[in-house]
C-alpha positions as CSV (number, residue, x, y, z in Angstrom):
1,M,-72.6,23.9,48.6
2,I,-69.2,22.5,48.7
3,V,-69.8,20.6,51.9
4,E,-73.1,19.3,50.5
5,S,-71.4,18.1,47.4
6,L,-68.9,16.1,49.6
7,G,-71.5,14.6,51.8
8,V,-70.4,16.3,54.9
9,E,-73.1,18.9,55.3
10,K,-74.1,17.6,58.8
11,Y,-70.8,19.1,60.0
12,M,-71.5,22.5,58.4
13,D,-72.7,24.3,61.4
14,E,-69.9,23.1,63.5
15,H,-67.4,24.1,60.7
16,I,-68.9,27.6,60.4
17,N,-68.8,28.3,64.1
18,S,-65.0,27.3,64.3
19,T,-63.8,28.6,60.9
20,N,-60.9,31.1,60.7
21,Y,-60.2,33.0,57.6
22,L,-56.8,34.0,56.2
23,L,-56.4,36.7,53.6
24,L,-53.0,35.9,51.9
25,L,-51.6,38.5,49.5
26,M,-48.7,37.1,47.4
27,K,-46.3,38.7,45.1
28,Y,-43.8,37.1,42.5
29,K,-41.0,39.0,41.0
30,G,-40.4,39.1,37.4
31,L,-37.6,37.0,35.9
32,Q,-34.1,38.4,36.1
33,S,-33.0,36.0,33.2
34,P,-34.6,34.1,30.5
35,E,-34.1,30.8,32.3
36,T,-37.0,29.1,33.9
37,E,-37.3,29.8,37.7
38,M,-39.7,28.3,40.2
39,G,-41.6,31.0,42.1
40,L,-42.8,28.5,44.7
41,N,-42.3,24.7,45.2
42,T,-45.1,22.4,44.4
43,Y,-47.4,22.0,47.4
44,T,-50.8,20.6,48.4
45,N,-53.5,22.8,49.9
46,K,-53.3,22.1,53.7
47,S,-56.4,24.1,54.6
48,N,-60.1,23.2,54.0
49,I,-60.8,25.5,51.1
50,T,-58.6,28.0,49.2
51,I,-59.9,30.6,46.8
52,L,-57.3,32.0,44.5
53,Y,-57.6,35.1,42.3
54,Q,-54.7,36.0,40.0
55,N,-53.6,39.4,38.7
56,Q,-53.5,38.5,35.0
57,V,-50.2,36.8,35.2
58,N,-49.6,33.3,33.9
59,G,-47.9,30.8,36.2
60,L,-50.4,28.8,38.2
61,Q,-50.8,25.0,37.4
62,V,-52.7,22.2,39.1
63,L,-51.6,18.6,39.1
64,T,-54.4,16.1,38.5
65,K,-54.6,12.5,39.7
66,D,-53.4,11.4,36.2
67,G,-50.1,13.2,36.8
68,Q,-51.0,16.0,34.3
69,W,-50.4,19.6,35.0
70,I,-53.3,22.0,34.0
71,D,-52.7,25.6,33.3
72,V,-55.0,27.9,35.2
73,D,-55.4,31.0,33.1
74,P,-55.4,34.3,34.8
75,T,-59.2,35.1,33.9
76,D,-61.8,37.0,35.8
77,R,-62.8,33.6,37.4
78,F,-61.7,32.4,40.9
79,T,-59.9,29.1,41.4
80,V,-61.5,27.1,44.3
81,L,-59.3,24.3,45.6
82,I,-60.1,21.7,48.2
83,G,-57.5,21.0,50.9
84,D,-56.1,18.0,52.7
85,S,-58.3,18.7,55.8
86,L,-61.4,17.8,53.8
87,H,-59.9,14.5,52.9
88,V,-60.2,13.5,56.5
89,S,-64.1,14.4,56.5
90,S,-65.1,13.0,53.2
91,S,-64.7,9.6,51.5
92,N,-66.0,11.0,48.2
93,I,-62.8,12.8,47.2
94,T,-60.4,10.4,45.6
95,I,-57.6,12.5,44.4
96,I,-55.0,14.7,45.8
97,Q,-54.4,18.0,43.9
98,Q,-51.1,19.8,44.0
99,K,-50.5,23.3,42.8
100,S,-47.4,25.1,41.7
101,L,-46.5,28.7,40.6
102,I,-44.0,28.7,37.9
103,Q,-42.8,31.3,35.4
104,E,-42.6,29.1,32.3
105,I,-45.7,27.3,31.1
106,N,-45.7,23.5,30.2
107,M,-47.0,23.5,26.7
108,D,-48.3,20.0,27.0
109,S,-50.9,21.3,29.6
110,K,-52.6,23.6,27.1
111,N,-55.1,21.0,25.9
112,I,-56.6,20.4,29.4
113,K,-58.7,23.0,31.3
114,L,-60.2,23.1,34.7
115,P,-64.0,22.8,34.9
116,K,-65.6,26.2,34.9
117,I,-68.8,26.7,37.0
118,D,-71.1,29.7,37.0
119,F,-72.3,30.8,40.5
120,S,-74.0,34.1,39.2
121,H,-77.5,32.7,38.7
122,E,-80.2,34.6,40.7
123,D,-82.0,31.5,41.7
124,L,-78.9,29.9,43.2
125,K,-80.4,29.2,46.6
126,P,-80.4,26.0,48.7
127,H,-83.0,23.2,47.9
128,T,-83.7,24.7,44.5
129,L,-83.3,23.0,41.1
130,V,-80.5,25.4,40.1
131,W,-78.7,24.8,43.4
132,N,-78.8,21.0,42.9
133,Q,-77.6,21.4,39.3
134,V,-74.5,23.4,40.3
135,K,-73.9,21.2,43.2
136,T,-73.7,18.3,40.8
137,Q,-71.1,20.1,38.8
138,V,-69.1,21.0,41.9
139,H,-69.1,17.4,43.1
140,K,-67.9,16.1,39.6
141,A,-65.2,18.7,39.5
142,L,-63.9,18.0,43.0
143,V,-63.9,14.2,42.4
144,E,-62.1,14.6,39.1
145,Y,-59.7,17.4,39.8
146,G,-60.0,18.6,43.4
147,C,-60.7,22.1,42.2
148,F,-62.5,24.2,39.7
149,E,-62.8,27.7,38.3
150,A,-65.8,29.7,39.7
151,S,-67.4,32.8,37.9
152,F,-69.2,35.3,40.2
153,D,-70.3,38.5,38.4
154,K,-71.2,40.4,41.6
155,I,-67.7,41.4,42.3
156,S,-67.0,44.5,40.2
157,I,-63.9,45.1,38.1
158,H,-63.3,48.2,40.1
159,L,-63.1,46.3,43.3
160,R,-60.8,43.7,41.8
161,K,-58.5,46.5,40.4
162,S,-58.4,48.2,43.8
163,I,-57.3,45.1,45.6
164,F,-54.3,44.6,43.4
165,E,-53.4,48.4,43.5
166,S,-53.6,48.3,47.4
167,S,-51.6,45.0,47.4
168,Q,-48.9,46.7,45.4
169,E,-48.9,49.7,47.9
170,L,-48.4,47.1,50.7
171,F,-45.5,45.3,48.9
172,D,-43.8,48.6,48.0
173,L,-43.3,49.4,51.8
174,P,-39.8,49.1,53.1
175,S,-38.6,45.6,54.2
176,Q,-38.3,46.8,57.8
177,T,-41.9,48.0,57.8
178,K,-43.2,44.8,56.4
179,L,-41.3,42.7,58.8
180,K,-43.3,44.4,61.6
181,S,-46.1,41.9,60.8
182,I,-44.5,39.0,62.6
183,R,-45.0,35.4,61.3
184,T,-46.3,33.4,64.4
185,K,-47.6,30.3,62.4
186,P,-47.5,29.1,58.9
187,F,-48.9,31.5,56.3
188,N,-49.6,34.5,58.5
189,G,-47.4,37.6,58.9
190,Y,-44.8,38.6,56.4
191,V,-42.6,36.2,54.4
192,G,-39.9,37.8,52.2
193,F,-37.2,37.1,49.7
194,Y,-34.9,35.3,52.1
195,H,-35.3,31.6,51.3
196,P,-33.2,30.1,48.5
197,S,-36.1,27.8,47.3
198,I,-38.5,30.8,46.8
199,P,-36.2,33.6,45.7
200,Q,-39.0,35.3,43.6
201,Y,-41.7,35.2,46.3
202,E,-43.0,37.3,49.2
203,S,-46.4,37.2,50.9
204,M,-48.4,38.9,53.7
205,G,-51.0,36.9,55.6
206,I,-53.8,38.6,57.5
207,D,-55.6,36.5,60.1
208,D,-59.4,37.0,60.3
209,A,-59.4,39.9,57.8
210,N,-63.1,39.7,57.6
211,I,-63.3,41.1,61.2
212,P,-63.2,44.9,60.9
213,H,-61.2,45.6,64.1
214,K,-58.6,43.0,63.1
215,A,-58.2,44.4,59.7
216,E,-57.8,47.8,61.4
217,K,-55.2,46.5,63.9
218,F,-53.1,45.0,61.0
219,T,-53.3,48.3,59.0
220,Q,-52.1,50.2,62.1
221,I,-49.0,48.0,62.4
222,L,-47.8,49.0,58.9
223,W,-49.2,52.5,58.7
224,P,-49.1,53.9,62.3
225,Q,-50.2,57.3,60.8
226,G,-53.3,55.5,59.4
227,N,-54.4,54.2,56.0
228,T,-58.2,54.0,55.8
229,S,-58.2,53.3,52.1
230,F,-56.2,50.1,52.6
231,W,-58.5,49.0,55.5
232,R,-61.5,49.7,53.5
233,M,-60.1,47.7,50.5
234,I,-59.7,44.6,52.8
235,L,-63.3,44.9,54.1
236,E,-64.7,45.4,50.5
237,S,-62.8,42.5,49.2
238,L,-64.5,40.3,51.9
239,G,-67.9,41.9,51.5
240,V,-68.2,43.6,54.8
241,E,-67.5,47.2,53.9
242,N,-71.1,48.3,54.8
243,Y,-70.2,47.8,58.5
244,M,-67.0,49.8,58.5
245,D,-68.4,53.2,59.6
246,E,-70.8,51.6,62.0
247,H,-67.9,49.6,63.5
248,M,-65.7,52.7,63.9
249,N,-68.4,54.5,65.7
250,S,-69.8,51.8,68.0
251,T,-67.1,49.2,68.6
252,N,-67.0,47.2,71.8
253,Y,-64.4,44.6,72.6
254,L,-64.8,41.4,74.5
255,L,-62.0,39.2,75.9
256,R,-63.1,35.6,75.9
257,L,-61.1,32.8,77.4
258,M,-61.9,29.5,75.8
259,N,-60.7,25.9,76.3
260,W,-61.0,23.5,73.4
261,I,-61.3,19.7,74.0
262,H,-59.7,17.7,71.1
263,D,-61.9,14.8,70.0
264,K,-60.3,11.5,70.7
265,A,-61.4,7.9,70.7
266,P,-62.7,6.9,74.3
267,K,-59.9,5.3,76.3
268,E,-62.0,2.3,77.2
269,L,-62.4,1.5,73.6
270,V,-58.7,1.4,73.0
271,D,-56.6,-1.7,73.9
272,E,-54.0,-4.1,72.4
273,E,-56.8,-5.8,70.4
274,H,-58.4,-2.5,69.2
275,P,-55.5,-0.1,68.7
276,L,-55.9,3.4,67.3
277,L,-55.8,3.3,63.5
278,C,-54.6,6.8,63.0
279,K,-53.5,9.9,65.2
280,P,-56.4,12.2,66.1
281,F,-56.5,15.1,63.7
282,T,-55.8,18.6,64.8
283,H,-55.7,21.2,62.0
284,L,-53.2,23.7,63.5
285,E,-50.8,20.9,64.5
286,F,-51.0,19.4,61.0
287,I,-50.2,22.8,59.5
288,T,-47.2,23.1,61.9
289,F,-46.1,19.6,61.1
290,S,-46.3,20.3,57.3
291,Y,-43.6,22.9,57.6
292,T,-41.1,20.9,59.7
293,E,-38.2,19.3,58.0
294,E,-39.9,15.8,58.1
295,G,-43.2,17.3,56.8
296,M,-41.5,19.1,53.9
297,K,-40.0,15.8,52.7
298,C,-43.3,13.9,52.7
299,D,-45.0,13.2,49.4
300,F,-48.3,13.4,51.4
301,A,-48.0,15.1,54.7
302,L,-51.5,14.2,55.9
303,K,-50.7,10.5,55.6
304,T,-47.6,10.8,57.6
305,Y,-49.1,13.0,60.3
306,C,-52.2,10.9,60.9
307,G,-50.4,7.6,60.2
308,F,-52.9,6.1,57.7
309,Q,-53.3,5.7,54.0
310,L,-56.2,7.4,52.2
311,S,-57.9,5.5,49.5
312,N,-57.3,6.4,45.9
C-alpha cells in the first residue's frame, strides 16, 4: 500500500525480492538527574521504511517540514516512517522528516498530532474500496508528515508484552556477553553506552530476524546453552512462529554465491555535454557514508551522497 501511495508500485516485486529486514531493539536509561538529556541525536531515517513501537515511555518526536516537533505518544499504535531511500524512488514525497528521542517533552508540540490510520478492517485487500480509501489517507500523511501512526488489532497485548519482557532479558545480560554480537555495519550488532553523544542509549540489531535459522543463530551467540523462549518471541513478533517447529525438524541449508550488478547510466550516453547529474544510488554504501565524519555533519546526507538537490 505504501509503495502504491507513492506511485512506485511497479518496483514492488523487485523491492520485495531484494529486501532485507532488521529487528532493532533499543533501550534508553532513565535520567540520573532532573536536567534534560538527549537519548539520541536528531536523525533522518536512512532505510526505506521503519516501523516503531514504544514501550509506554514518552520521548519520541518527529520534525515536520514546517519545523515543528510533534510528540508521538506511546500508544498501542505503530509509528510508520518513510526513509531517505524512498525519496530517490518517488517524486510525490516533498518533505524530509527527522526524528529524535529525548527525555523532556517540548510543550509547544502538544497541539499537533500525527495522522492515525486504521489497518484493522477485514476488507482491507488490494483493489477494494476500503484499500483505496486507506491508501489515500496514507498518501496524504506521507506527503504532509513523512510518517503516520498505524493501528492493527491483530497483534495481541500478550505478544507486545512478551516482546518487551524478552528485550529486557536481553539488555540485562553482562556487557561482555552482549558484545559477542559484533557490529559489522550500521545498526546491526550491539551498540552500548560508550559514545558521549548517546550516553543513555544501547541497542541490539538482528539482521533478517524473520528467517528462523538466523534468529536461532543470533540466540545461540548470546545464550550458548539455548534460549528457545527468546527465539520464539522474535519469530512471533514477525508473524512466522507457526513455522518454528517445522523449521527445527526439517531445516536444510543452501549456500548461494551471488553477484549484484549496480544500475548505472550506459557509458555511451555520458560525455562532456551529457554528464552524470548524480552519483548512482547504492543503499548499503549510502548507509555507510551516513555514519562517516562527513556524513554525520550533513544536514541532508542523501543530497551530499548522491550530489543532487531534492525538490521541496
